CSV table of C-alpha atoms in Angstrom, one decimal:
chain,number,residue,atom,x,y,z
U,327,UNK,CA,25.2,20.4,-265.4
U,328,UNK,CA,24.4,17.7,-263.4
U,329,UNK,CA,21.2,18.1,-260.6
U,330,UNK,CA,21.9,16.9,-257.5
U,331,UNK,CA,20.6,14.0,-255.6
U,332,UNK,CA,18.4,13.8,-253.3
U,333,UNK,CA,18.2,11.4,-250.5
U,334,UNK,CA,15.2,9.3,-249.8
U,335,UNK,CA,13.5,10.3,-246.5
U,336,UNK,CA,14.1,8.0,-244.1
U,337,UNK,CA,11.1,6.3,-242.2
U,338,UNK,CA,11.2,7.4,-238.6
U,339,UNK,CA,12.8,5.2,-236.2
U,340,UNK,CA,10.8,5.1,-233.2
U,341,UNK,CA,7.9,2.9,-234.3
U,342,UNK,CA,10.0,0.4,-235.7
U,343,UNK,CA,11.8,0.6,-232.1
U,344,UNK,CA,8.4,-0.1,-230.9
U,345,UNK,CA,6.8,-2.0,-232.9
U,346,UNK,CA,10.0,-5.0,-232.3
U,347,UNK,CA,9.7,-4.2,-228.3
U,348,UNK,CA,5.8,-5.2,-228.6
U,349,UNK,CA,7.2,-8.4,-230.2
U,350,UNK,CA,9.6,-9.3,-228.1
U,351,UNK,CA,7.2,-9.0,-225.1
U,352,UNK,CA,5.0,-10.5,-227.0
U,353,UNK,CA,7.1,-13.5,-227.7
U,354,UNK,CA,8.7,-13.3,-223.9
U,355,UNK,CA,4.8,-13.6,-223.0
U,356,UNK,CA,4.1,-16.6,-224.9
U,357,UNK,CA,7.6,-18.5,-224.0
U,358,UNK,CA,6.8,-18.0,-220.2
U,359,UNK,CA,3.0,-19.2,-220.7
U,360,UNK,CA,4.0,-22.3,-222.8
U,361,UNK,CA,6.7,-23.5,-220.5
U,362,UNK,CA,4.2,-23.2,-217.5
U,363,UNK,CA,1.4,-25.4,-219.6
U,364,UNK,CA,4.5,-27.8,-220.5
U,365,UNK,CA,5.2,-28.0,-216.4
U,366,UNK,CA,1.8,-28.2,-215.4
U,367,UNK,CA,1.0,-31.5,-217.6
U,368,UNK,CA,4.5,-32.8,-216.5
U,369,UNK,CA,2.5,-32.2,-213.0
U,370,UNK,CA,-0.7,-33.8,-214.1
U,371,UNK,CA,1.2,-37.0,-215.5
U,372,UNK,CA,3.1,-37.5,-212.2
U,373,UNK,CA,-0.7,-37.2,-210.5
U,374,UNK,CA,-2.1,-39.4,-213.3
U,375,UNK,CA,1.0,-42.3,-212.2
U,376,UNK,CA,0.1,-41.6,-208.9
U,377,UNK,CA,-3.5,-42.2,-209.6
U,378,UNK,CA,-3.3,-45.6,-211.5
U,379,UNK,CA,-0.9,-46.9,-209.0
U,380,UNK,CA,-3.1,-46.4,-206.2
U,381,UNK,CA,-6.3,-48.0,-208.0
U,382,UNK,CA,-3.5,-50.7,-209.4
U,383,UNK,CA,-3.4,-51.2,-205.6
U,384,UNK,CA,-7.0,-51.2,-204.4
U,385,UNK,CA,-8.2,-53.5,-207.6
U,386,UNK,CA,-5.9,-56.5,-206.0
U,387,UNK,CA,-6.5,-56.2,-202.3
U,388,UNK,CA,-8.6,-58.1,-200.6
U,389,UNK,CA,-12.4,-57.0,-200.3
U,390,UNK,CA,-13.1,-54.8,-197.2
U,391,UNK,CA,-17.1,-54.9,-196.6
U,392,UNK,CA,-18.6,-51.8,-198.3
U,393,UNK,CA,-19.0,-48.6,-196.4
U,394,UNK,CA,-22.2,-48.5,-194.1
U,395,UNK,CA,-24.7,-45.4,-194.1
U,396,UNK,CA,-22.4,-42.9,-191.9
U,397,UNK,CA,-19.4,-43.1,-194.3
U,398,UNK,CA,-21.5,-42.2,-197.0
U,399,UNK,CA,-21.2,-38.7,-196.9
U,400,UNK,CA,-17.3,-39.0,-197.3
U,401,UNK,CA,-16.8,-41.2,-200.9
U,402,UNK,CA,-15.6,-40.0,-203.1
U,403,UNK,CA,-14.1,-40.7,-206.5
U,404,UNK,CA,-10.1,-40.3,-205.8
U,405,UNK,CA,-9.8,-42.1,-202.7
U,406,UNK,CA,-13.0,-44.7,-203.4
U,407,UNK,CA,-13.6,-45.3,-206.6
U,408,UNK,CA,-12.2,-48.9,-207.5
U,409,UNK,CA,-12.1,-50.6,-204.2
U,410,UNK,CA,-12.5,-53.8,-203.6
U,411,UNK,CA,-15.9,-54.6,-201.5
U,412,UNK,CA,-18.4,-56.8,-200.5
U,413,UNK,CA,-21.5,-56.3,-199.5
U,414,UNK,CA,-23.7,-59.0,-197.9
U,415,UNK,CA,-27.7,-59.2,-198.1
U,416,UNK,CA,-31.2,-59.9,-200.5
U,417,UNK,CA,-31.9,-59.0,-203.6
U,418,UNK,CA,-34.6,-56.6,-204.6
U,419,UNK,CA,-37.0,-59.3,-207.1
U,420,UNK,CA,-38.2,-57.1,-210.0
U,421,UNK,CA,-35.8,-54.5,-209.4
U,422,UNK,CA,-33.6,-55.6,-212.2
U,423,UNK,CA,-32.5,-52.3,-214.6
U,424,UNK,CA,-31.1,-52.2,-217.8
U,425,UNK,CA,-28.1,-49.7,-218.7
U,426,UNK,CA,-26.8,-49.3,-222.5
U,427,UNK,CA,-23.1,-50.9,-222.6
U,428,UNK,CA,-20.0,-51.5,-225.4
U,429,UNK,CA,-18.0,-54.3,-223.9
U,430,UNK,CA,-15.5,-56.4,-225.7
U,431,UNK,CA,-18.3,-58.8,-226.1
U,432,UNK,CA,-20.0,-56.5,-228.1
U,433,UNK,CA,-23.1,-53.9,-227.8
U,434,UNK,CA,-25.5,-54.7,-224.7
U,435,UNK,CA,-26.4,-53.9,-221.6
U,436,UNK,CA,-25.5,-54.2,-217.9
U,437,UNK,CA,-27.9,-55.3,-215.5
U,438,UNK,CA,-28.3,-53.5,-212.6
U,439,UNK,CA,-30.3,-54.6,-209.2
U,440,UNK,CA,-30.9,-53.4,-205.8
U,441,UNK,CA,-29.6,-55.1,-203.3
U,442,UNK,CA,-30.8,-54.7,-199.4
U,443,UNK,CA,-28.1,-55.2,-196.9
U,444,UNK,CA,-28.7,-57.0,-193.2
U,445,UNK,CA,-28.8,-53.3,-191.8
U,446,UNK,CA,-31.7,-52.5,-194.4
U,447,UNK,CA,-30.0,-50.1,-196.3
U,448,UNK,CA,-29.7,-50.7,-200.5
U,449,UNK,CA,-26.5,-51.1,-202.7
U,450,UNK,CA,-27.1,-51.0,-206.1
U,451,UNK,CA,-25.2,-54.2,-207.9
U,452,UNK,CA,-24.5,-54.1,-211.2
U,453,UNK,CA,-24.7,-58.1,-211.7
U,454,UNK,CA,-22.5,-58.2,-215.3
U,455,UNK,CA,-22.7,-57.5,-219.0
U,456,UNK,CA,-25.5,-59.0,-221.4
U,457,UNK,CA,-25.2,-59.1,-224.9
U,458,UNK,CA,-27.9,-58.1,-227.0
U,459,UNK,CA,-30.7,-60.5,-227.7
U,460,UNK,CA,-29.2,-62.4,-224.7
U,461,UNK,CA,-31.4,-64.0,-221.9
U,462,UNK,CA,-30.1,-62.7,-217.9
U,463,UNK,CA,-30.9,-65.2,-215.8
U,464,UNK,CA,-32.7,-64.4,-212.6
U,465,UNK,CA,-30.8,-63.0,-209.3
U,466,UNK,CA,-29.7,-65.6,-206.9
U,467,UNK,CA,-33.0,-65.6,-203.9
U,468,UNK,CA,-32.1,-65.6,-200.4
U,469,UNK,CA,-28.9,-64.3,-198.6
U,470,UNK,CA,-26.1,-63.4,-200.9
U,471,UNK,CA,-22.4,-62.1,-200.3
U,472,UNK,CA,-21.8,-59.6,-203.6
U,473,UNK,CA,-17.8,-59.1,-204.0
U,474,UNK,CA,-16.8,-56.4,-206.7
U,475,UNK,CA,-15.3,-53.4,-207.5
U,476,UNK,CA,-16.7,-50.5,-206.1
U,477,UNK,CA,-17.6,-47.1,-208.2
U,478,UNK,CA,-19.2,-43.7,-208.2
U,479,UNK,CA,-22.5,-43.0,-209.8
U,480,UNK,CA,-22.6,-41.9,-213.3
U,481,UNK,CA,-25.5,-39.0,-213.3
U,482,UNK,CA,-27.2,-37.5,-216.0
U,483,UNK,CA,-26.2,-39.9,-219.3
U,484,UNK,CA,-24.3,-41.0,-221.2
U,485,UNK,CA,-21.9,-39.3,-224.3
U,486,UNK,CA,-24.3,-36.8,-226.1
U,487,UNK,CA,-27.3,-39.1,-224.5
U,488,UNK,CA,-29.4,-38.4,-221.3
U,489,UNK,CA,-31.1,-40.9,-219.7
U,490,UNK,CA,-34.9,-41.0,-219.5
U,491,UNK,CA,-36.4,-42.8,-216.8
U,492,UNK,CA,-40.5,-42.1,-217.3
U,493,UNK,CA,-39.3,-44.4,-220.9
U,494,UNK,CA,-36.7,-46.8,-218.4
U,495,UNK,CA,-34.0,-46.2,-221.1
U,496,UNK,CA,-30.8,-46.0,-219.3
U,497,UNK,CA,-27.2,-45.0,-220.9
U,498,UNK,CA,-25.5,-44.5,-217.8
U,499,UNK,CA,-25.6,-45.6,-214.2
U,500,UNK,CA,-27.3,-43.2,-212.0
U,501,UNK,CA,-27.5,-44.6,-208.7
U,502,UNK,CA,-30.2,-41.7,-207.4
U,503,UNK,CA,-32.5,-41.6,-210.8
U,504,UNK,CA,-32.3,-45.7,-210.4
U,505,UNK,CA,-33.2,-45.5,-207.4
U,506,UNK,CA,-36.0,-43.1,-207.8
U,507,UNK,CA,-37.5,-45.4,-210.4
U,508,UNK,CA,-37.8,-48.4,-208.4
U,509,UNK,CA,-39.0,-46.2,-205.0
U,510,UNK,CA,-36.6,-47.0,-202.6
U,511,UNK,CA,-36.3,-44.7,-200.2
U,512,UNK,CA,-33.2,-42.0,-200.5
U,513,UNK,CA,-31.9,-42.2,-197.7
U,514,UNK,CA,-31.4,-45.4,-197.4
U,515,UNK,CA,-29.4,-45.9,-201.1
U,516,UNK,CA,-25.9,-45.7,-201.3
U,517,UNK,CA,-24.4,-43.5,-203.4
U,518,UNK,CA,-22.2,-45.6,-204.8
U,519,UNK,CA,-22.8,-49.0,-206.9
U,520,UNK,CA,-20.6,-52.8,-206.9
U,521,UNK,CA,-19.6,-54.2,-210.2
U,522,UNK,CA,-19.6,-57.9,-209.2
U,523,UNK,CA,-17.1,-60.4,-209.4
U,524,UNK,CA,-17.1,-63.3,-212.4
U,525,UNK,CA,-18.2,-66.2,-210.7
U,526,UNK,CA,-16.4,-68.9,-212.9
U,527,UNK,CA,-19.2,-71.4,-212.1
U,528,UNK,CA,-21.9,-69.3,-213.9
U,529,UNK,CA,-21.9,-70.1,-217.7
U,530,UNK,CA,-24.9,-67.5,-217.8
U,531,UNK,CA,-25.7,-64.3,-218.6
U,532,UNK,CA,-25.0,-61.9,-216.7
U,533,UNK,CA,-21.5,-62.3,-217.2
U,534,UNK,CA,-19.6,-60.1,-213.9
U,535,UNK,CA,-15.8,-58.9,-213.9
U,536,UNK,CA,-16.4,-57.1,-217.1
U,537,UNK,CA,-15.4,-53.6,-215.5
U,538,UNK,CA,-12.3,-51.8,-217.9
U,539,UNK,CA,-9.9,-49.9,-215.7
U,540,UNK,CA,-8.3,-47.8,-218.0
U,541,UNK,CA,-7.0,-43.9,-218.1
U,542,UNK,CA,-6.2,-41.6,-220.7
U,543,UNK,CA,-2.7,-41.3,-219.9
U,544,UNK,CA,-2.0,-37.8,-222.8
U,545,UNK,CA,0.0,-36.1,-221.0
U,546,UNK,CA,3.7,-36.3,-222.0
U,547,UNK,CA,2.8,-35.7,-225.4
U,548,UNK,CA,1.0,-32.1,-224.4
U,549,UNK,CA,3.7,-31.4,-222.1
U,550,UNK,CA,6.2,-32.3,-225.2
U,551,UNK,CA,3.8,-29.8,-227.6
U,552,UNK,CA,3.8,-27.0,-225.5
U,553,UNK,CA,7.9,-27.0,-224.5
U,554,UNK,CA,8.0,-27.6,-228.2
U,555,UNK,CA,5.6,-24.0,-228.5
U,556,UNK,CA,8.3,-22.6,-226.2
U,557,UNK,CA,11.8,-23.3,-228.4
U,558,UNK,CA,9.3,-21.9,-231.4
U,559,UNK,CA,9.1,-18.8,-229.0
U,560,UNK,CA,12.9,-19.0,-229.0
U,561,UNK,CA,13.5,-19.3,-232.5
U,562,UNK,CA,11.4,-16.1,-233.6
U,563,UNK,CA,13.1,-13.9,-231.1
U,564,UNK,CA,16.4,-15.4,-232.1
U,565,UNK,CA,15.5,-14.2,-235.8
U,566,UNK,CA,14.2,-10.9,-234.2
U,567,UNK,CA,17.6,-10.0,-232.9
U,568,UNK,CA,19.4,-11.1,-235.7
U,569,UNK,CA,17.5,-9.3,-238.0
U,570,UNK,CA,18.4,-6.0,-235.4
U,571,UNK,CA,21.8,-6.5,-235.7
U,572,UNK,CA,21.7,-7.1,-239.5
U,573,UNK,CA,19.3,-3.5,-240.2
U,574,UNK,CA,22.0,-1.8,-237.1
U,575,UNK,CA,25.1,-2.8,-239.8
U,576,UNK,CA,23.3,-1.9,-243.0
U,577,UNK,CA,22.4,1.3,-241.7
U,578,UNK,CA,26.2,2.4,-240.0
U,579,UNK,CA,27.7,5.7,-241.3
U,580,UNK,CA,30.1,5.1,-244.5
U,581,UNK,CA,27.8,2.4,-245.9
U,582,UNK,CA,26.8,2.4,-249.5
U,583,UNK,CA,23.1,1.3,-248.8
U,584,UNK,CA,23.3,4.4,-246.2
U,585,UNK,CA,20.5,7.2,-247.7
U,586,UNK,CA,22.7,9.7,-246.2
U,587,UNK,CA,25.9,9.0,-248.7
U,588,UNK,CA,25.5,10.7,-252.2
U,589,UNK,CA,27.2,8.1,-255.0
U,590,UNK,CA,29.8,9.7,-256.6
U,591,UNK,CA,29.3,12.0,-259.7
């Protein structure tokens, strides 16, 4: 006599049911989040454009005289940074600092010096790019007209590098610790500093119109990665719901693979 069969038991529905809602919020979750990262660098690439035209703009204007001591409070770096001033008054003699600089010249330094304007404030001019083991050549003695680019102080340091003024070992250019150093008075020192002009006449070093205008312009390439996230998102819950639909078939009454159907004997 033949003993009967008997049917596997059949794991219990309801986590499973669960368990594939989780994922598919899960995976509704991450598609909404990577489209909005996607949209936001699309957003930051338009402000980037924006950006470079506008400084595109500034670089070739014509010079406007630098702002004077009651616009100072107001600079700042998206609507300043990269104008194109002049600035008109003396050189400070022995205020000359050195700042740590990579130019397409090579490894060197810029050479920074304070210059005080006909209302007796101080601009500080970064006078060019010398190479190192070059000789700078004094500044220029007696009234001067400075035009150049103007730009935002660089506090702090440099990359992984802090500058250390007690040692005068500079890797960026902080206008207020420069300042400081040479004892000028703070109040009086614009926050700001000039990159001068090339003067084509001056075979010397200092060498001036060195200053790199460039931006990291990423962004179409994130935005690309993250909507590329997002059709990943797509992909899993399109395999999610076909492999609910395939388990939903296998499982209808009548089937053979159906633990519920005894095999004829």
């Amino acid at each position: 006599m033949t003993a009967p069969v008997t049917a596997a038991p059949v794991p219990p529905a309801a986590p499973r049911r669960r368990w594939r809602f989780a994922f598919a919020a899960l995976l509704t979750v991450a598609f909404c989040g990577f489209i909005a990262l996607g949209v936001w660098q699309l957003q930051r690439m338009a402000w980037k454009h924006d950006l470079i035209a506008r400084v595109d703009a500034r670089i070739h204007a014509a010079a406007m005289p630098a702002p004077a001591r009651t616009q100072w409070s107001a600079i700042n770096e998206a609507d300043d940074s990269y104008r194109r001033v002049s600035v008109t008054g003396r050189f400070v003699p022995d205020g000359a600092t050195r700042t740590q600089a990579v130019t397409e010249l090579g490894g060197g330094f810029w050479l920074l010096q304070p210059l005080r304007t006909e209302a007796g404030d101080y601009v500080l001019v970064n006078r060019g790019f010398v190479p190192a083991g070059g000789t700078a050549s004094p500044a220029p003695e007696g009234r001067v007209v400075v035009e150049g680019l103007l730009r935002m102080s660089e506090p702090e340091g440099g990359f992984l590098r802090r500058n250390a003024p007690q040692q005068d070992r500079w890797y960026s250019r902080d206008v207020a610790a420069i300042a400081r150093r040479h004892g000028l008075p703070a109040e009086r020192v614009a926050p700001f500093f000039v990159d001068a002009d090339r003067d084509p006449a001056v075979r010397e070093w200092p060498r001036g119109g060195m200053t790199v205008v460039k931006f990291r312009d990423p962004h179409l390439s994130y935005a690309l990665t993250w909507f590329g996230m997002a059709l990943l998102t797509l992909v899993g819950g399109g395999l999610l719901v076909a492999s609910e639909r395939r388990l939903r078939h296998d499982r209808r009454p009548g089937r053979p693979s159906d633990p519920h159907v005894l095999p004829p004997g």
